[in-house]
CSV table of C-alpha atoms in Angstrom, one decimal:
chain,number,residue,atom,x,y,z
A,1,MET,CA,-66.1,-12.9,42.1
A,2,VAL,CA,-63.9,-10.1,43.7
A,3,ARG,CA,-62.0,-12.7,45.6
A,4,HIS,CA,-61.4,-14.7,42.5
A,5,PHE,CA,-60.2,-11.6,40.7
A,6,GLU,CA,-57.7,-10.9,43.5
A,7,GLN,CA,-56.4,-14.5,43.2
A,8,ASP,CA,-56.1,-14.1,39.4
A,9,LEU,CA,-54.0,-11.0,39.9
A,10,ASP,CA,-51.8,-12.7,42.5
A,11,ALA,CA,-51.2,-15.6,40.2
A,12,LEU,CA,-50.2,-13.1,37.4
A,13,ARG,CA,-47.9,-11.3,39.8
A,14,GLY,CA,-46.4,-14.7,40.8
A,15,GLN,CA,-45.8,-15.6,37.1
A,16,LEU,CA,-44.0,-12.4,36.4
A,17,LEU,CA,-41.8,-12.9,39.5
A,18,GLN,CA,-41.0,-16.4,38.3
A,19,MET,CA,-40.1,-14.9,34.9
A,20,GLY,CA,-38.0,-12.3,36.6
A,21,GLY,CA,-36.1,-15.0,38.6
A,22,ALA,CA,-35.6,-17.0,35.4
A,23,ALA,CA,-34.3,-13.9,33.6
A,24,GLU,CA,-31.8,-13.1,36.3
A,25,ALA,CA,-30.6,-16.7,36.4
A,26,ILE,CA,-30.2,-17.0,32.7
A,27,VAL,CA,-28.0,-13.9,32.4
A,28,ARG,CA,-25.9,-15.0,35.4
A,29,LYS,CA,-25.5,-18.5,33.7
A,30,SER,CA,-24.5,-17.0,30.4
A,31,ILE,CA,-21.7,-14.9,32.0
A,32,ASP,CA,-20.6,-17.9,34.1
A,33,ALA,CA,-20.4,-20.0,30.9
A,34,LEU,CA,-18.4,-17.3,29.2
A,35,ARG,CA,-15.9,-17.0,32.2
A,36,ARG,CA,-15.5,-20.7,32.6
A,37,ARG,CA,-15.3,-21.3,28.8
A,38,ASP,CA,-17.8,-24.0,29.3
A,39,PRO,CA,-19.6,-25.1,26.1
A,40,GLY,CA,-22.0,-27.4,28.0
A,41,LEU,CA,-23.1,-24.4,30.2
A,42,CYS,CA,-23.6,-22.3,27.0
A,43,GLU,CA,-25.9,-25.0,25.6
A,44,GLU,CA,-27.8,-25.0,28.9
A,45,VAL,CA,-28.5,-21.3,28.5
A,46,ILE,CA,-29.9,-21.9,25.0
A,47,ALA,CA,-32.2,-24.6,26.4
A,48,ASP,CA,-33.2,-22.5,29.5
A,49,ASP,CA,-34.4,-19.7,27.2
A,50,ARG,CA,-37.3,-21.9,26.1
A,51,LEU,CA,-38.7,-21.6,29.7
A,52,LEU,CA,-38.9,-17.8,29.3
A,53,ASP,CA,-40.5,-18.2,25.9
A,54,ARG,CA,-43.2,-20.5,27.4
A,55,LEU,CA,-43.7,-18.3,30.5
A,56,GLU,CA,-44.3,-15.2,28.2
A,57,ILE,CA,-47.0,-17.0,26.3
A,58,GLU,CA,-48.6,-18.1,29.6
A,59,VAL,CA,-48.6,-14.5,30.9
A,60,GLU,CA,-50.1,-13.2,27.7
A,61,GLU,CA,-52.9,-15.8,27.8
A,62,ARG,CA,-53.7,-15.0,31.4
A,63,CYS,CA,-53.7,-11.2,30.7
A,64,VAL,CA,-56.1,-11.6,27.7
A,65,THR,CA,-58.4,-13.9,29.7
A,66,LEU,CA,-58.4,-11.5,32.6
A,67,LEU,CA,-59.2,-8.5,30.4
A,68,ALA,CA,-62.0,-10.5,28.7
A,69,ARG,CA,-63.6,-12.1,31.8
A,70,ARG,CA,-63.0,-9.5,34.5
A,71,GLN,CA,-63.2,-6.2,32.7
A,72,PRO,CA,-60.8,-4.6,35.2
A,73,MET,CA,-60.7,-0.8,35.7
A,74,ALA,CA,-58.1,1.8,36.7
A,75,GLY,CA,-55.2,0.4,38.7
A,76,ASP,CA,-56.0,-3.3,37.9
A,77,LEU,CA,-56.2,-2.4,34.2
A,78,ARG,CA,-52.9,-0.6,34.3
A,79,PHE,CA,-51.4,-3.6,36.1
A,80,ILE,CA,-52.5,-6.1,33.4
A,81,THR,CA,-51.4,-4.0,30.5
A,82,ALA,CA,-48.1,-3.4,32.2
A,83,ALA,CA,-47.8,-7.2,32.8
A,84,LEU,CA,-48.0,-7.7,29.1
A,85,LYS,CA,-45.1,-5.4,28.5
A,86,ILE,CA,-43.0,-6.7,31.4
A,87,SER,CA,-43.3,-10.3,30.3
A,88,ASN,CA,-42.1,-9.2,26.8
A,89,ASP,CA,-39.2,-7.4,28.3
A,90,LEU,CA,-38.2,-10.4,30.4
A,91,GLU,CA,-38.5,-12.7,27.5
A,92,ARG,CA,-36.1,-10.5,25.5
A,93,VAL,CA,-33.6,-10.7,28.4
A,94,GLY,CA,-33.5,-14.4,27.7
A,95,ASP,CA,-32.8,-13.7,24.0
A,96,HIS,CA,-29.8,-11.6,25.0
A,97,ALA,CA,-28.5,-14.3,27.3
A,98,VAL,CA,-28.7,-16.7,24.4
A,99,ASN,CA,-26.7,-14.3,22.3
A,100,ILE,CA,-24.1,-14.1,25.0
A,101,ALA,CA,-24.0,-17.9,25.2
A,102,ASP,CA,-23.5,-18.0,21.4
A,103,SER,CA,-20.5,-15.8,21.8
A,104,GLY,CA,-19.4,-18.0,24.7
A,105,LEU,CA,-19.4,-21.0,22.4
A,106,LYS,CA,-17.2,-19.3,19.9
A,107,LEU,CA,-14.8,-18.0,22.5
A,108,ALA,CA,-14.5,-21.3,24.3
A,109,SER,CA,-12.6,-22.9,21.5
A,110,GLU,CA,-10.0,-20.1,21.3
A,111,PRO,CA,-7.3,-18.9,23.8
A,112,PRO,CA,-8.5,-16.1,26.0
A,113,LEU,CA,-7.9,-12.6,24.7
A,114,LYS,CA,-7.7,-11.0,28.1
A,115,PRO,CA,-8.9,-11.5,31.6
A,116,LEU,CA,-12.6,-10.7,31.9
A,117,VAL,CA,-13.0,-7.9,34.4
A,118,ASP,CA,-15.4,-5.3,33.0
A,119,ILE,CA,-17.8,-7.7,31.4
A,120,PRO,CA,-18.6,-9.5,34.8
A,121,ARG,CA,-18.9,-6.0,36.3
A,122,MET,CA,-21.4,-5.0,33.7
A,123,ALA,CA,-23.3,-8.2,34.2
A,124,ASP,CA,-23.5,-7.6,38.0
A,125,LEU,CA,-24.9,-4.1,37.4
A,126,ALA,CA,-27.4,-5.3,34.8
A,127,ILE,CA,-28.5,-8.3,36.9
A,128,GLY,CA,-28.8,-6.0,40.0
A,129,MET,CA,-31.0,-3.6,38.0
A,130,LEU,CA,-33.2,-6.5,36.9
A,131,ARG,CA,-33.5,-7.7,40.5
A,132,ASP,CA,-34.3,-4.2,41.8
A,133,ALA,CA,-36.9,-3.6,39.1
A,134,LEU,CA,-38.7,-6.8,40.0
A,135,ASP,CA,-38.4,-5.9,43.7
A,136,ALA,CA,-39.9,-2.4,43.0
A,137,PHE,CA,-42.6,-4.2,41.0
A,138,VAL,CA,-43.6,-6.4,44.0
A,139,ARG,CA,-43.7,-3.5,46.4
A,140,GLY,CA,-45.2,-1.1,43.9
A,141,ASP,CA,-42.3,1.2,44.8
A,142,ALA,CA,-42.2,3.9,42.2
A,143,VAL,CA,-39.5,5.8,44.0
A,144,ARG,CA,-37.1,2.9,43.8
A,145,ALA,CA,-38.1,2.3,40.2
A,146,ARG,CA,-37.3,5.9,39.2
A,147,GLU,CA,-33.9,5.8,41.0
A,148,LEU,CA,-33.0,2.6,39.1
A,149,CYS,CA,-33.5,4.2,35.7
A,150,GLN,CA,-30.6,6.4,36.4
A,151,ARG,CA,-28.2,3.5,36.9
A,152,ASP,CA,-28.6,2.7,33.3
A,153,ASP,CA,-26.0,5.4,32.5
A,154,LEU,CA,-23.3,3.5,34.4
A,155,VAL,CA,-23.8,0.5,32.3
A,156,ASP,CA,-23.7,2.6,29.1
A,157,ASP,CA,-20.5,4.2,30.2
A,158,LEU,CA,-18.9,0.8,30.9
A,159,ASP,CA,-20.1,-0.4,27.5
A,160,ASP,CA,-18.5,2.6,25.8
A,161,GLN,CA,-15.2,2.1,27.7
A,162,LEU,CA,-15.0,-1.6,26.8
A,163,PHE,CA,-15.9,-0.8,23.1
A,164,ARG,CA,-13.0,1.6,22.8
A,165,GLU,CA,-10.6,-0.7,24.6
A,166,LEU,CA,-11.5,-3.7,22.4
A,167,LEU,CA,-11.1,-1.6,19.2
A,168,THR,CA,-7.5,-1.0,20.2
A,169,TYR,CA,-7.0,-4.7,20.7
A,170,MET,CA,-8.3,-5.2,17.1
A,171,MET,CA,-6.0,-2.6,15.7
A,172,GLU,CA,-2.9,-4.0,17.5
A,173,ASN,CA,-3.2,-7.4,16.1
A,174,PRO,CA,-5.4,-9.0,13.4
A,175,ALA,CA,-5.4,-12.2,15.4
A,176,ASN,CA,-7.4,-10.4,18.0
A,177,VAL,CA,-10.2,-9.3,15.7
A,178,THR,CA,-12.8,-12.1,16.0
A,179,ARG,CA,-12.4,-12.5,19.8
A,180,SER,CA,-12.6,-8.7,20.4
A,181,MET,CA,-15.7,-8.6,18.2
A,182,GLU,CA,-17.4,-11.3,20.3
A,183,LEU,CA,-16.6,-9.5,23.5
A,184,ILE,CA,-18.0,-6.2,22.0
A,185,LEU,CA,-21.2,-8.1,21.2
A,186,VAL,CA,-21.4,-9.6,24.7
A,187,ALA,CA,-21.1,-6.1,26.2
A,188,ARG,CA,-23.8,-4.8,23.8
A,189,ASN,CA,-26.1,-7.5,25.0
A,190,LEU,CA,-25.5,-6.7,28.6
A,191,GLU,CA,-26.2,-3.1,27.9
A,192,ARG,CA,-29.5,-4.1,26.4
A,193,VAL,CA,-30.4,-6.2,29.5
A,194,ALA,CA,-29.9,-3.0,31.5
A,195,ASP,CA,-32.2,-1.2,29.1
A,196,LEU,CA,-34.8,-3.8,29.5
A,197,ALA,CA,-34.6,-3.6,33.3
A,198,THR,CA,-35.1,0.1,32.9
A,199,ASN,CA,-38.2,-0.6,30.8
A,200,VAL,CA,-39.6,-2.8,33.6
A,201,ALA,CA,-38.9,0.0,36.1
A,202,GLU,CA,-40.8,2.4,33.9
A,203,GLU,CA,-43.8,0.1,33.8
A,204,VAL,CA,-43.7,0.0,37.7
A,205,VAL,CA,-44.0,3.8,37.7
A,206,PHE,CA,-46.8,3.6,35.2
A,207,ILE,CA,-48.7,1.1,37.4
A,208,ALA,CA,-48.1,3.1,40.6
A,209,GLU,CA,-48.7,6.5,39.3
A,210,ALA,CA,-50.6,6.2,36.0
A,211,ARG,CA,-47.8,8.1,34.5
A,212,ILE,CA,-45.8,7.3,31.4
A,213,ILE,CA,-42.2,8.3,32.1
A,214,LYS,CA,-40.5,6.8,29.0
A,215,HIS,CA,-39.2,8.9,26.2
A,216,HIS,CA,-39.0,11.8,28.6
A,217,ALA,CA,-42.8,12.2,28.3
A,218,GLU,CA,-42.8,13.6,31.8
A,219,GLU,CA,-40.7,16.6,30.8
A,220,THR,CA,-42.9,17.2,27.8
A,221,VAL,CA,-46.0,17.1,29.9
A,222,SER,CA,-44.6,19.3,32.6
A,223,GLY,CA,-43.9,22.0,30.1
A,224,MET,CA,-40.4,21.7,28.7
A,225,ARG,CA,-39.5,24.8,26.8
A,226,PRO,CA,-38.8,24.5,23.0
A,227,GLY,CA,-35.2,24.0,22.4
A,228,GLU,CA,-34.7,22.2,25.7
A,229,GLU,CA,-35.1,18.8,24.1
A,230,ASP,CA,-32.1,16.5,24.4
A,231,PHE,CA,-33.2,14.1,21.7
A,232,GLY,CA,-33.1,11.5,24.5
A,233,ARG,CA,-34.4,8.1,23.5
A,234,ALA,CA,-35.2,4.8,25.2
B,1,MET,CA,-72.3,3.2,21.5
B,2,VAL,CA,-71.4,0.4,19.0
B,3,ARG,CA,-70.8,3.0,16.3
B,4,HIS,CA,-68.5,5.0,18.6
B,5,PHE,CA,-66.6,1.9,19.4
B,6,GLU,CA,-66.1,1.2,15.7
B,7,GLN,CA,-64.9,4.7,15.2
B,8,ASP,CA,-62.4,4.3,18.1
B,9,LEU,CA,-61.0,1.1,16.6
B,10,ASP,CA,-60.7,2.8,13.2
B,11,ALA,CA,-58.8,5.7,14.8
B,12,LEU,CA,-56.5,3.2,16.6
B,13,ARG,CA,-55.9,1.4,13.2
B,14,GLY,CA,-55.2,4.8,11.6
B,15,GLN,CA,-52.6,5.6,14.4
B,16,LEU,CA,-50.8,2.3,13.9
B,17,LEU,CA,-50.7,2.9,10.1
B,18,GLN,CA,-49.3,6.3,10.7
B,19,MET,CA,-46.6,4.8,13.0
B,20,GLY,CA,-45.9,2.2,10.4
B,21,GLY,CA,-45.4,4.8,7.7
B,22,ALA,CA,-43.1,6.8,10.0
B,23,ALA,CA,-41.1,3.7,10.9
B,24,GLU,CA,-40.5,2.8,7.2
B,25,ALA,CA,-39.6,6.4,6.4
B,26,ILE,CA,-37.1,6.7,9.3
B,27,VAL,CA,-35.3,3.6,8.3
B,28,ARG,CA,-35.2,4.7,4.7
B,29,LYS,CA,-33.8,8.1,5.7
B,30,SER,CA,-31.2,6.6,8.0
B,31,ILE,CA,-29.8,4.5,5.1
B,32,ASP,CA,-30.0,7.5,2.7
B,33,ALA,CA,-28.0,9.6,5.2
B,34,LEU,CA,-25.4,6.8,5.5
B,35,ARG,CA,-25.1,6.5,1.7
B,36,ARG,CA,-24.9,10.2,1.1
B,37,ARG,CA,-22.6,10.7,4.1
B,38,ASP,CA,-24.9,13.6,5.1
B,39,PRO,CA,-24.5,14.6,8.8
B,40,GLY,CA,-27.6,16.9,8.5
B,41,LEU,CA,-29.8,14.0,7.3
B,42,CYS,CA,-28.4,11.9,10.2
B,43,GLU,CA,-29.5,14.6,12.7
B,44,GLU,CA,-33.0,14.7,11.0
B,45,VAL,CA,-33.3,11.0,11.8
B,46,ILE,CA,-32.6,11.5,15.4
B,47,ALA,CA,-35.2,14.3,15.5
B,48,ASP,CA,-37.8,12.2,13.6
B,49,ASP,CA,-37.6,9.5,16.2
B,50,ARG,CA,-39.4,11.7,18.6
B,51,LEU,CA,-42.5,11.4,16.5
B,52,LEU,CA,-42.5,7.7,16.9
B,53,ASP,CA,-42.0,8.0,20.6
B,54,ARG,CA,-44.9,10.4,20.8
B,55,LEU,CA,-47.1,8.2,18.7
B,56,GLU,CA,-46.4,5.1,20.8
B,57,ILE,CA,-47.6,7.0,23.9
B,58,GLU,CA,-50.7,8.1,22.1
B,59,VAL,CA,-51.5,4.5,21.0
B,60,GLU,CA,-50.9,3.2,24.5
B,61,GLU,CA,-53.2,5.8,26.0
B,62,ARG,CA,-55.9,5.1,23.5
B,63,CYS,CA,-55.7,1.3,24.1
B,64,VAL,CA,-55.9,1.7,27.9
B,65,THR,CA,-58.9,4.0,27.5
B,66,LEU,CA,-60.6,1.6,25.1
B,67,LEU,CA,-60.1,-1.3,27.4
B,68,ALA,CA,-61.5,0.7,30.4
B,69,ARG,CA,-64.5,2.3,28.7
B,70,ARG,CA,-65.6,-0.2,26.1
B,71,GLN,CA,-64.7,-3.6,27.7
B,72,PRO,CA,-64.2,-5.2,24.4
B,73,MET,CA,-64.4,-9.0,23.9
B,74,ALA,CA,-62.9,-11.6,21.6
B,75,GLY,CA,-61.5,-10.2,18.3
B,76,ASP,CA,-61.6,-6.6,19.4
B,77,LEU,CA,-59.8,-7.4,22.6
B,78,ARG,CA,-57.1,-9.3,20.7
B,79,PHE,CA,-56.8,-6.3,18.3
B,80,ILE,CA,-56.3,-3.9,21.2
B,81,THR,CA,-53.7,-6.0,23.0
B,82,ALA,CA,-51.9,-6.6,19.7
B,83,ALA,CA,-52.0,-2.9,19.0
B,84,LEU,CA,-50.1,-2.3,22.3
B,85,LYS,CA,-47.3,-4.6,21.1
B,86,ILE,CA,-47.2,-3.4,17.5
B,87,SER,CA,-46.8,0.2,18.6
B,88,ASN,CA,-43.9,-0.9,20.9
B,89,ASP,CA,-42.3,-2.8,17.9
B,90,LEU,CA,-42.6,0.2,15.6
B,91,GLU,CA,-41.2,2.6,18.2
B,92,ARG,CA,-38.2,0.3,18.5
B,93,VAL,CA,-37.7,0.4,14.7
B,94,GLY,CA,-37.2,4.1,15.3
B,95,ASP,CA,-34.5,3.4,17.9
B,96,HIS,CA,-32.6,1.2,15.4
B,97,ALA,CA,-32.8,3.9,12.7
B,98,VAL,CA,-31.3,6.3,15.3
B,99,ASN,CA,-28.5,3.9,15.9
B,100,ILE,CA,-27.8,3.7,12.2
B,101,ALA,CA,-27.8,7.5,12.0
B,102,ASP,CA,-25.3,7.6,14.9
B,103,SER,CA,-23.1,5.3,12.9
B,104,GLY,CA,-23.7,7.5,9.8
B,105,LEU,CA,-22.5,10.5,11.7
B,106,LYS,CA,-19.2,8.8,12.6
B,107,LEU,CA,-18.7,7.4,9.1
B,108,ALA,CA,-19.4,10.7,7.4
B,109,SER,CA,-16.2,12.2,8.7
B,110,GLU,CA,-14.0,9.4,7.4
B,111,PRO,CA,-13.2,8.3,3.9
B,112,PRO,CA,-15.5,5.5,2.7
B,113,LEU,CA,-14.3,1.9,3.5
B,114,LYS,CA,-16.0,0.3,0.5
B,115,PRO,CA,-19.0,0.9,-1.8
B,116,LEU,CA,-22.2,0.2,0.1
B,117,VAL,CA,-24.0,-2.7,-1.7
B,118,ASP,CA,-25.2,-5.2,0.8
B,119,ILE,CA,-26.4,-2.8,3.4
B,120,PRO,CA,-28.9,-1.0,1.1
B,121,ARG,CA,-30.0,-4.4,0.0
B,122,MET,CA,-30.6,-5.5,3.6
B,123,ALA,CA,-32.4,-2.2,4.2
B,124,ASP,CA,-34.7,-2.7,1.2
B,125,LEU,CA,-35.6,-6.2,2.4
B,126,ALA,CA,-36.2,-5.0,6.0
B,127,ILE,CA,-38.3,-2.0,4.8
B,128,GLY,CA,-40.3,-4.3,2.5
B,129,MET,CA,-41.0,-6.7,5.4
B,130,LEU,CA,-42.2,-3.7,7.5
B,131,ARG,CA,-44.5,-2.5,4.7
B,132,ASP,CA,-45.9,-5.9,4.0
B,133,ALA,CA,-46.5,-6.5,7.8
B,134,LEU,CA,-48.5,-3.3,8.0
B,135,ASP,CA,-50.3,-4.2,4.8
B,136,ALA,CA,-51.2,-7.7,6.2
B,137,PHE,CA,-52.4,-5.8,9.3
B,138,VAL,CA,-54.7,-3.6,7.4
B,139,ARG,CA,-56.2,-6.5,5.5
B,140,GLY,CA,-56.2,-8.9,8.4
B,141,ASP,CA,-54.3,-11.2,6.1
B,142,ALA,CA,-52.8,-14.0,8.2
B,143,VAL,CA,-51.5,-15.9,5.1
B,144,ARG,CA,-49.4,-13.0,4.0
B,145,ALA,CA,-48.2,-12.4,7.5
B,146,ARG,CA,-47.1,-16.0,7.9
B,147,GLU,CA,-45.2,-16.0,4.5
B,148,LEU,CA,-43.4,-12.8,5.6
B,149,CYS,CA,-42.0,-14.4,8.7
B,150,GLN,CA,-39.9,-16.7,6.5
B,151,ARG,CA,-38.2,-13.8,4.7
B,152,ASP,CA,-36.5,-13.0,8.0
B,153,ASP,CA,-34.0,-15.8,7.2
B,154,LEU,CA,-32.8,-13.9,4.0
B,155,VAL,CA,-31.9,-10.9,6.1
B,156,ASP,CA,-30.1,-13.0,8.7
B,157,ASP,CA,-28.1,-14.6,5.9
B,158,LEU,CA,-27.0,-11.2,4.5
B,159,ASP,CA,-26.1,-10.1,8.0
B,160,ASP,CA,-23.9,-13.1,8.5
B,161,GLN,CA,-22.2,-12.7,5.1
B,162,LEU,CA,-21.5,-9.0,5.8
B,163,PHE,CA,-20.2,-9.7,9.2
B,164,ARG,CA,-17.7,-12.2,7.9
B,165,GLU,CA,-16.6,-9.9,5.1
B,166,LEU,CA,-16.1,-6.9,7.4
B,167,LEU,CA,-14.1,-9.0,9.8
B,168,THR,CA,-11.6,-9.7,7.0
B,169,TYR,CA,-11.4,-6.0,6.3
B,170,MET,CA,-10.5,-5.5,9.9
B,171,MET,CA,-7.8,-8.1,9.8
B,172,GLU,CA,-6.3,-6.8,6.6
B,173,ASN,CA,-5.6,-3.4,8.0
B,174,PRO,CA,-6.0,-1.8,11.4
B,175,ALA,CA,-7.0,1.4,9.8
B,176,ASN,CA,-10.2,-0.3,8.7
B,177,VAL,CA,-11.2,-1.4,12.2
B,178,THR,CA,-13.5,1.4,13.4
B,179,ARG,CA,-15.2,1.9,10.0
B,180,SER,CA,-15.8,-1.9,9.6
B,181,MET,CA,-17.2,-2.0,13.2
B,182,GLU,CA,-19.7,0.7,12.4
B,183,LEU,CA,-20.9,-1.1,9.3
B,184,ILE,CA,-21.3,-4.3,11.3
B,185,LEU,CA,-23.4,-2.4,13.8
B,186,VAL,CA,-25.5,-0.9,11.0
B,187,ALA,CA,-26.2,-4.4,9.6
B,188,ARG,CA,-27.1,-5.7,13.0
B,189,ASN,CA,-29.6,-2.9,13.4
B,190,LEU,CA,-31.2,-3.7,10.1
B,191,GLU,CA,-31.4,-7.3,11.1
B,192,ARG,CA,-33.3,-6.2,14.2
B,193,VAL,CA,-35.7,-4.1,12.1
B,194,ALA,CA,-36.5,-7.3,10.1
B,195,ASP,CA,-37.1,-9.1,13.4
B,196,LEU,CA,-39.5,-6.4,14.5
B,197,ALA,CA,-41.4,-6.6,11.2
B,198,THR,CA,-41.6,-10.3,11.9
B,199,ASN,CA,-43.0,-9.6,15.4
B,200,VAL,CA,-45.7,-7.3,13.8
B,201,ALA,CA,-46.6,-10.1,11.4
B,202,GLU,CA,-46.9,-12.6,14.3
B,203,GLU,CA,-49.3,-10.2,16.0
B,204,VAL,CA,-51.4,-10.0,12.7
B,205,VAL,CA,-51.7,-13.8,12.9
B,206,PHE,CA,-52.7,-13.6,16.5
B,207,ILE,CA,-55.4,-11.0,15.7
B,208,ALA,CA,-56.8,-13.0,12.8
B,209,GLU,CA,-56.6,-16.5,14.2
B,210,ALA,CA,-56.3,-16.1,18.0
B,211,ARG,CA,-53.1,-18.1,17.8
B,212,ILE,CA,-49.7,-17.3,19.2
B,213,ILE,CA,-47.1,-18.3,16.6
B,214,LYS,CA,-44.0,-16.9,18.1
B,215,HIS,CA,-41.4,-19.1,19.8
B,216,HIS,CA,-42.7,-21.9,17.7
B,217,ALA,CA,-45.6,-22.3,20.1
B,218,GLU,CA,-47.6,-23.7,17.2
B,219,GLU,CA,-45.4,-26.7,16.8
B,220,THR,CA,-45.5,-27.3,20.5
B,221,VAL,CA,-49.3,-27.1,20.6
B,222,SER,CA,-49.7,-29.3,17.5
B,223,GLY,CA,-47.6,-32.0,19.2
B,224,MET,CA,-43.9,-31.7,18.3
B,225,ARG,CA,-42.0,-34.9,19.3
B,226,PRO,CA,-39.3,-34.6,22.0
B,227,GLY,CA,-36.0,-34.0,20.4
B,228,GLU,CA,-37.4,-32.2,17.4
B,229,GLU,CA,-36.9,-28.8,19.0
B,230,ASP,CA,-34.6,-26.5,17.1
B,231,PHE,CA,-34.0,-24.1,20.0
B,232,GLY,CA,-35.5,-21.4,17.6
B,233,ARG,CA,-36.0,-18.1,19.3
B,234,ALA,CA,-37.7,-14.9,18.4
């Protein structure tokens, strides 16, 4: 019975890693499709997303079965409830890749607005965060997971910078409006992928330390003084 | 023991309803703040979001405690795992209201671009979906929950229409660019609120019927023929 349970947990861990790999790959492919202006590759992204949808349902079913049959306690229980959330986060990464591919399809039929520099950089950062979050998950490494949450600010800064730059393109010439708009949406989607990687990292801390770090709950718990709130939000 | 468990489940249901009420209220307030061009009201939205963040953590803690202490089966187990997801969806509604309030703050300091007609209409639709999803949840009404999922298309159509209209404003005059951009982002956030209401409705169906309807899993299960896929995504 105990051995079976360990096998079940390993299988669940394996499914989440498979989802994580698929999530990284789909974001990478969506940005490649955008850079190469390749409609076929954009369509592939849209098809690949179905794998993530399917994997999420499989993870959910496994979690519910485990909860019902094994009645896990403490660390295992936290692991399973976190798995439910992580699979949802990874599935949403796929949705953002699809949004990027949709923009890629529209942009492929028009001349390029400008060389893509910051967007691939944002993509590298977001994919790196996703990979490290999954790595921290496998190792149960809360230190690494915590450190990762701070990298989200870098992606937010790049997103802001790109947003401002693309607004100036729009103002300079009405012919730039639709293409600039699509690039703004692509950057927004990458920013959301980085947020989701941060969510996964927060779940890793929760599994390892039984502590909820999102929404600055830690500061609240550790006795933040009134007025110190920064209205931070996930 | 059984009576205690029923009380625990009632308390959990009550917390989710409180979150649902808070989620409706914060979206309503964000749109009021935008219409009235009231920076003070925008700041209130940002502060109110902390309540949703706190409630989500409380729901999570209650769910984990219930799973550990009561080892629920079947319907109760589905209810608790769905509660974890619904609370996450409702917390995200708050984040979208905050995004709208951020746009409201920027727009309050500039002259109005155009009378707001479609955005309040989208907000009414999205808030109505949220209310009905919570209502279906209280009554365990899967029929109503299913019907609701279809209303999401209306909101998507309004979002598309607004997006196109605002692009033309941008092209007509560079002075319109930043304000049009903010309104596009507001509409996108309302569209996401409607998606989240749809997620809640899908969880209601899951609780009532033990069936996962998201990602068109139903069609797949019931034997969709190859080639019939519509690449639909949540």
